[in-house]
């Protein structure tokens, strides 16, 4: 990887839908060279994919951050819970953390009633392993 590849990655990070001719112009290379370099980075697994960032609020959803403190949970049970969150339809971000909370995650919901339903569902999944949540 050289400076041109780094510039391509920077531009794609800012806007993964940038037209190739604009990308090439910003990097100072031809469109064909830009295409070649991008394809090479995909083949070498430097670029793993492209994705869209959706404005869920425009679709009528709100984001809520959730913080869970677990107690007496085995590593296996915690892993199962994390896998469950990662597959949940309304959980969009999840991370195990060290400190007061063990797991933090974001939930997108239509309203407070929907949020309460989702939290109840997640809390029930934890059985007796939940110390507290916020």
JSON list of C-alpha atoms in Angstrom, two decimals:
[
{"chain": "A", "resi": 1, "resn": "UNK", "atom": "CA", "xyz": [0.00, 0.00, 0.00]},
{"chain": "A", "resi": 2, "resn": "UNK", "atom": "CA", "xyz": [1.26, 3.43, -0.88]},
{"chain": "A", "resi": 3, "resn": "UNK", "atom": "CA", "xyz": [0.08, 7.02, -0.35]},
{"chain": "A", "resi": 4, "resn": "UNK", "atom": "CA", "xyz": [-2.34, 6.80, -3.30]},
{"chain": "A", "resi": 5, "resn": "UNK", "atom": "CA", "xyz": [-4.01, 3.71, -1.79]},
{"chain": "A", "resi": 6, "resn": "UNK", "atom": "CA", "xyz": [-4.24, 5.50, 1.56]},
{"chain": "A", "resi": 7, "resn": "UNK", "atom": "CA", "xyz": [-5.86, 8.50, -0.15]},
{"chain": "A", "resi": 8, "resn": "UNK", "atom": "CA", "xyz": [-8.33, 6.18, -1.90]},
{"chain": "A", "resi": 9, "resn": "UNK", "atom": "CA", "xyz": [-9.25, 4.61, 1.44]},
{"chain": "A", "resi": 10, "resn": "UNK", "atom": "CA", "xyz": [-9.65, 8.03, 3.04]},
{"chain": "A", "resi": 11, "resn": "UNK", "atom": "CA", "xyz": [-11.96, 9.22, 0.28]},
{"chain": "A", "resi": 12, "resn": "UNK", "atom": "CA", "xyz": [-13.99, 5.99, 0.34]},
{"chain": "A", "resi": 13, "resn": "UNK", "atom": "CA", "xyz": [-14.33, 6.28, 4.12]},
{"chain": "A", "resi": 14, "resn": "UNK", "atom": "CA", "xyz": [-15.75, 9.77, 3.71]},
{"chain": "A", "resi": 15, "resn": "UNK", "atom": "CA", "xyz": [-18.09, 8.70, 0.89]},
{"chain": "A", "resi": 16, "resn": "UNK", "atom": "CA", "xyz": [-18.15, 5.10, -0.28]},
{"chain": "A", "resi": 17, "resn": "UNK", "atom": "CA", "xyz": [-20.47, 6.09, -3.15]},
{"chain": "A", "resi": 18, "resn": "UNK", "atom": "CA", "xyz": [-18.14, 8.68, -4.66]},
{"chain": "A", "resi": 19, "resn": "UNK", "atom": "CA", "xyz": [-18.12, 8.36, -8.46]},
{"chain": "A", "resi": 20, "resn": "UNK", "atom": "CA", "xyz": [-14.88, 6.82, -9.72]},
{"chain": "A", "resi": 21, "resn": "UNK", "atom": "CA", "xyz": [-14.03, 9.82, -11.90]},
{"chain": "A", "resi": 22, "resn": "UNK", "atom": "CA", "xyz": [-14.27, 12.15, -8.86]},
{"chain": "A", "resi": 23, "resn": "UNK", "atom": "CA", "xyz": [-12.26, 9.74, -6.71]},
{"chain": "A", "resi": 24, "resn": "UNK", "atom": "CA", "xyz": [-9.57, 9.47, -9.37]},
{"chain": "A", "resi": 25, "resn": "UNK", "atom": "CA", "xyz": [-9.38, 13.26, -9.70]},
{"chain": "A", "resi": 26, "resn": "UNK", "atom": "CA", "xyz": [-9.03, 13.74, -5.92]},
{"chain": "A", "resi": 27, "resn": "UNK", "atom": "CA", "xyz": [-6.28, 11.11, -5.73]},
{"chain": "A", "resi": 28, "resn": "UNK", "atom": "CA", "xyz": [-4.52, 12.31, -8.88]},
{"chain": "A", "resi": 29, "resn": "UNK", "atom": "CA", "xyz": [-4.82, 9.10, -10.91]},
{"chain": "A", "resi": 30, "resn": "UNK", "atom": "CA", "xyz": [-6.88, 7.89, -13.86]},
{"chain": "A", "resi": 31, "resn": "UNK", "atom": "CA", "xyz": [-10.29, 6.27, -13.44]},
{"chain": "A", "resi": 32, "resn": "UNK", "atom": "CA", "xyz": [-8.86, 2.96, -14.66]},
{"chain": "A", "resi": 33, "resn": "UNK", "atom": "CA", "xyz": [-6.04, 3.05, -12.10]},
{"chain": "A", "resi": 34, "resn": "UNK", "atom": "CA", "xyz": [-8.55, 3.87, -9.34]},
{"chain": "A", "resi": 35, "resn": "UNK", "atom": "CA", "xyz": [-10.68, 0.88, -10.36]},
{"chain": "A", "resi": 36, "resn": "UNK", "atom": "CA", "xyz": [-7.61, -1.37, -10.45]},
{"chain": "A", "resi": 37, "resn": "UNK", "atom": "CA", "xyz": [-6.40, -0.23, -7.02]},
{"chain": "A", "resi": 38, "resn": "UNK", "atom": "CA", "xyz": [-9.84, -0.65, -5.41]},
{"chain": "A", "resi": 39, "resn": "UNK", "atom": "CA", "xyz": [-10.24, -4.13, -6.88]},
{"chain": "A", "resi": 40, "resn": "UNK", "atom": "CA", "xyz": [-6.75, -5.04, -5.69]},
{"chain": "A", "resi": 41, "resn": "UNK", "atom": "CA", "xyz": [-7.56, -3.88, -2.14]},
{"chain": "A", "resi": 42, "resn": "UNK", "atom": "CA", "xyz": [-10.79, -5.91, -2.23]},
{"chain": "A", "resi": 43, "resn": "UNK", "atom": "CA", "xyz": [-8.87, -9.00, -3.40]},
{"chain": "A", "resi": 44, "resn": "UNK", "atom": "CA", "xyz": [-6.25, -8.49, -0.66]},
{"chain": "A", "resi": 45, "resn": "UNK", "atom": "CA", "xyz": [-9.08, -8.06, 1.90]},
{"chain": "A", "resi": 46, "resn": "UNK", "atom": "CA", "xyz": [-7.99, -4.54, 2.79]},
{"chain": "A", "resi": 47, "resn": "UNK", "atom": "CA", "xyz": [-11.48, -3.44, 1.75]},
{"chain": "A", "resi": 48, "resn": "UNK", "atom": "CA", "xyz": [-13.96, -5.91, 3.18]},
{"chain": "A", "resi": 49, "resn": "UNK", "atom": "CA", "xyz": [-17.10, -4.30, 1.82]},
{"chain": "A", "resi": 50, "resn": "UNK", "atom": "CA", "xyz": [-19.18, -1.20, 1.37]},
{"chain": "A", "resi": 51, "resn": "UNK", "atom": "CA", "xyz": [-22.26, -0.29, 3.39]},
{"chain": "A", "resi": 52, "resn": "UNK", "atom": "CA", "xyz": [-24.90, 2.38, 3.73]},
{"chain": "A", "resi": 53, "resn": "UNK", "atom": "CA", "xyz": [-25.57, 4.46, 6.80]},
{"chain": "A", "resi": 54, "resn": "UNK", "atom": "CA", "xyz": [-29.32, 4.84, 7.14]},
{"chain": "A", "resi": 55, "resn": "UNK", "atom": "CA", "xyz": [-31.02, 7.74, 8.91]},
{"chain": "A", "resi": 56, "resn": "UNK", "atom": "CA", "xyz": [-33.37, 5.61, 10.99]},
{"chain": "A", "resi": 57, "resn": "UNK", "atom": "CA", "xyz": [-34.94, 8.68, 12.57]},
{"chain": "A", "resi": 58, "resn": "UNK", "atom": "CA", "xyz": [-36.22, 9.63, 9.12]},
{"chain": "A", "resi": 59, "resn": "UNK", "atom": "CA", "xyz": [-37.96, 6.23, 9.13]},
{"chain": "A", "resi": 60, "resn": "UNK", "atom": "CA", "xyz": [-39.65, 6.96, 12.44]},
{"chain": "A", "resi": 61, "resn": "UNK", "atom": "CA", "xyz": [-37.25, 5.17, 14.79]},
{"chain": "A", "resi": 62, "resn": "UNK", "atom": "CA", "xyz": [-35.36, 6.49, 17.80]},
{"chain": "A", "resi": 63, "resn": "UNK", "atom": "CA", "xyz": [-32.02, 5.25, 19.18]},
{"chain": "A", "resi": 64, "resn": "UNK", "atom": "CA", "xyz": [-31.59, 4.28, 22.81]},
{"chain": "A", "resi": 65, "resn": "UNK", "atom": "CA", "xyz": [-28.34, 3.30, 24.49]},
{"chain": "A", "resi": 66, "resn": "UNK", "atom": "CA", "xyz": [-28.63, 0.36, 26.90]},
{"chain": "A", "resi": 67, "resn": "UNK", "atom": "CA", "xyz": [-26.16, -0.58, 29.62]},
{"chain": "A", "resi": 68, "resn": "UNK", "atom": "CA", "xyz": [-26.22, -3.98, 31.33]},
{"chain": "A", "resi": 69, "resn": "UNK", "atom": "CA", "xyz": [-24.30, -5.11, 34.41]},
{"chain": "A", "resi": 70, "resn": "UNK", "atom": "CA", "xyz": [-24.17, -8.90, 34.64]},
{"chain": "A", "resi": 71, "resn": "UNK", "atom": "CA", "xyz": [-23.49, -11.04, 37.71]},
{"chain": "A", "resi": 72, "resn": "UNK", "atom": "CA", "xyz": [-22.35, -14.62, 38.15]},
{"chain": "A", "resi": 73, "resn": "UNK", "atom": "CA", "xyz": [-22.40, -15.27, 34.43]},
{"chain": "A", "resi": 74, "resn": "UNK", "atom": "CA", "xyz": [-20.03, -17.80, 32.88]},
{"chain": "A", "resi": 75, "resn": "UNK", "atom": "CA", "xyz": [-18.01, -16.86, 29.81]},
{"chain": "A", "resi": 76, "resn": "UNK", "atom": "CA", "xyz": [-20.10, -19.31, 27.78]},
{"chain": "A", "resi": 77, "resn": "UNK", "atom": "CA", "xyz": [-23.40, -17.75, 28.93]},
{"chain": "A", "resi": 78, "resn": "UNK", "atom": "CA", "xyz": [-22.04, -14.24, 28.27]},
{"chain": "A", "resi": 79, "resn": "UNK", "atom": "CA", "xyz": [-20.97, -15.30, 24.78]},
{"chain": "A", "resi": 80, "resn": "UNK", "atom": "CA", "xyz": [-24.45, -16.74, 24.11]},
{"chain": "A", "resi": 81, "resn": "UNK", "atom": "CA", "xyz": [-26.00, -13.45, 25.26]},
{"chain": "A", "resi": 82, "resn": "UNK", "atom": "CA", "xyz": [-23.67, -11.41, 23.05]},
{"chain": "A", "resi": 83, "resn": "UNK", "atom": "CA", "xyz": [-24.48, -13.66, 20.08]},
{"chain": "A", "resi": 84, "resn": "UNK", "atom": "CA", "xyz": [-28.18, -13.17, 20.83]},
{"chain": "A", "resi": 85, "resn": "UNK", "atom": "CA", "xyz": [-27.77, -9.37, 20.81]},
{"chain": "A", "resi": 86, "resn": "UNK", "atom": "CA", "xyz": [-25.78, -9.44, 17.58]},
{"chain": "A", "resi": 87, "resn": "UNK", "atom": "CA", "xyz": [-28.64, -11.28, 15.87]},
{"chain": "A", "resi": 88, "resn": "UNK", "atom": "CA", "xyz": [-31.46, -9.19, 17.37]},
{"chain": "A", "resi": 89, "resn": "UNK", "atom": "CA", "xyz": [-33.46, -7.29, 14.76]},
{"chain": "A", "resi": 90, "resn": "UNK", "atom": "CA", "xyz": [-33.48, -3.99, 16.66]},
{"chain": "A", "resi": 91, "resn": "UNK", "atom": "CA", "xyz": [-29.97, -4.02, 18.17]},
{"chain": "A", "resi": 92, "resn": "UNK", "atom": "CA", "xyz": [-27.67, -2.07, 15.87]},
{"chain": "A", "resi": 93, "resn": "UNK", "atom": "CA", "xyz": [-24.53, -1.82, 17.97]},
{"chain": "A", "resi": 94, "resn": "UNK", "atom": "CA", "xyz": [-23.18, -4.00, 20.76]},
{"chain": "A", "resi": 95, "resn": "UNK", "atom": "CA", "xyz": [-19.92, -4.12, 22.67]},
{"chain": "A", "resi": 96, "resn": "UNK", "atom": "CA", "xyz": [-18.73, -5.99, 25.74]},
{"chain": "A", "resi": 97, "resn": "UNK", "atom": "CA", "xyz": [-16.93, -3.54, 28.03]},
{"chain": "A", "resi": 98, "resn": "UNK", "atom": "CA", "xyz": [-14.87, -3.51, 31.21]},
{"chain": "A", "resi": 99, "resn": "UNK", "atom": "CA", "xyz": [-15.99, -1.42, 34.15]},
{"chain": "A", "resi": 100, "resn": "UNK", "atom": "CA", "xyz": [-19.32, -0.79, 35.82]},
{"chain": "A", "resi": 101, "resn": "UNK", "atom": "CA", "xyz": [-21.22, -2.21, 32.83]},
{"chain": "A", "resi": 102, "resn": "UNK", "atom": "CA", "xyz": [-20.43, -5.50, 31.08]},
{"chain": "A", "resi": 103, "resn": "UNK", "atom": "CA", "xyz": [-22.37, -4.94, 27.88]},
{"chain": "A", "resi": 104, "resn": "UNK", "atom": "CA", "xyz": [-23.50, -1.79, 26.08]},
{"chain": "A", "resi": 105, "resn": "UNK", "atom": "CA", "xyz": [-25.74, -1.79, 23.03]},
{"chain": "A", "resi": 106, "resn": "UNK", "atom": "CA", "xyz": [-27.99, 0.46, 20.95]},
{"chain": "A", "resi": 107, "resn": "UNK", "atom": "CA", "xyz": [-31.62, -0.31, 20.21]},
{"chain": "A", "resi": 108, "resn": "UNK", "atom": "CA", "xyz": [-33.73, 1.36, 17.52]},
{"chain": "A", "resi": 109, "resn": "UNK", "atom": "CA", "xyz": [-37.44, 1.43, 18.34]},
{"chain": "A", "resi": 110, "resn": "UNK", "atom": "CA", "xyz": [-40.64, 3.00, 17.08]},
{"chain": "A", "resi": 111, "resn": "UNK", "atom": "CA", "xyz": [-41.70, 4.35, 20.49]},
{"chain": "A", "resi": 112, "resn": "UNK", "atom": "CA", "xyz": [-41.27, 3.90, 24.27]},
{"chain": "A", "resi": 113, "resn": "UNK", "atom": "CA", "xyz": [-43.75, 1.01, 24.35]},
{"chain": "A", "resi": 114, "resn": "UNK", "atom": "CA", "xyz": [-41.73, -0.82, 21.70]},
{"chain": "A", "resi": 115, "resn": "UNK", "atom": "CA", "xyz": [-38.53, -0.09, 23.68]},
{"chain": "A", "resi": 116, "resn": "UNK", "atom": "CA", "xyz": [-40.07, -1.55, 26.85]},
{"chain": "A", "resi": 117, "resn": "UNK", "atom": "CA", "xyz": [-41.10, -4.69, 24.94]},
{"chain": "A", "resi": 118, "resn": "UNK", "atom": "CA", "xyz": [-37.58, -5.16, 23.55]},
{"chain": "A", "resi": 119, "resn": "UNK", "atom": "CA", "xyz": [-35.89, -4.56, 26.92]},
{"chain": "A", "resi": 120, "resn": "UNK", "atom": "CA", "xyz": [-38.26, -7.01, 28.63]},
{"chain": "A", "resi": 121, "resn": "UNK", "atom": "CA", "xyz": [-37.46, -9.61, 25.96]},
{"chain": "A", "resi": 122, "resn": "UNK", "atom": "CA", "xyz": [-33.69, -9.08, 26.43]},
{"chain": "A", "resi": 123, "resn": "UNK", "atom": "CA", "xyz": [-33.93, -9.08, 30.24]},
{"chain": "A", "resi": 124, "resn": "UNK", "atom": "CA", "xyz": [-35.88, -12.36, 30.14]},
{"chain": "A", "resi": 125, "resn": "UNK", "atom": "CA", "xyz": [-33.10, -13.88, 28.05]},
{"chain": "A", "resi": 126, "resn": "UNK", "atom": "CA", "xyz": [-30.62, -13.22, 30.88]},
{"chain": "A", "resi": 127, "resn": "UNK", "atom": "CA", "xyz": [-32.60, -15.15, 33.51]},
{"chain": "A", "resi": 128, "resn": "UNK", "atom": "CA", "xyz": [-30.82, -14.56, 36.87]},
{"chain": "A", "resi": 129, "resn": "UNK", "atom": "CA", "xyz": [-27.61, -13.07, 35.45]},
{"chain": "A", "resi": 130, "resn": "UNK", "atom": "CA", "xyz": [-28.64, -9.41, 35.35]},
{"chain": "A", "resi": 131, "resn": "UNK", "atom": "CA", "xyz": [-27.46, -7.22, 38.23]},
{"chain": "A", "resi": 132, "resn": "UNK", "atom": "CA", "xyz": [-28.89, -3.98, 36.84]},
{"chain": "A", "resi": 133, "resn": "UNK", "atom": "CA", "xyz": [-29.45, -2.06, 33.64]},
{"chain": "A", "resi": 134, "resn": "UNK", "atom": "CA", "xyz": [-29.95, 1.47, 32.44]}
]
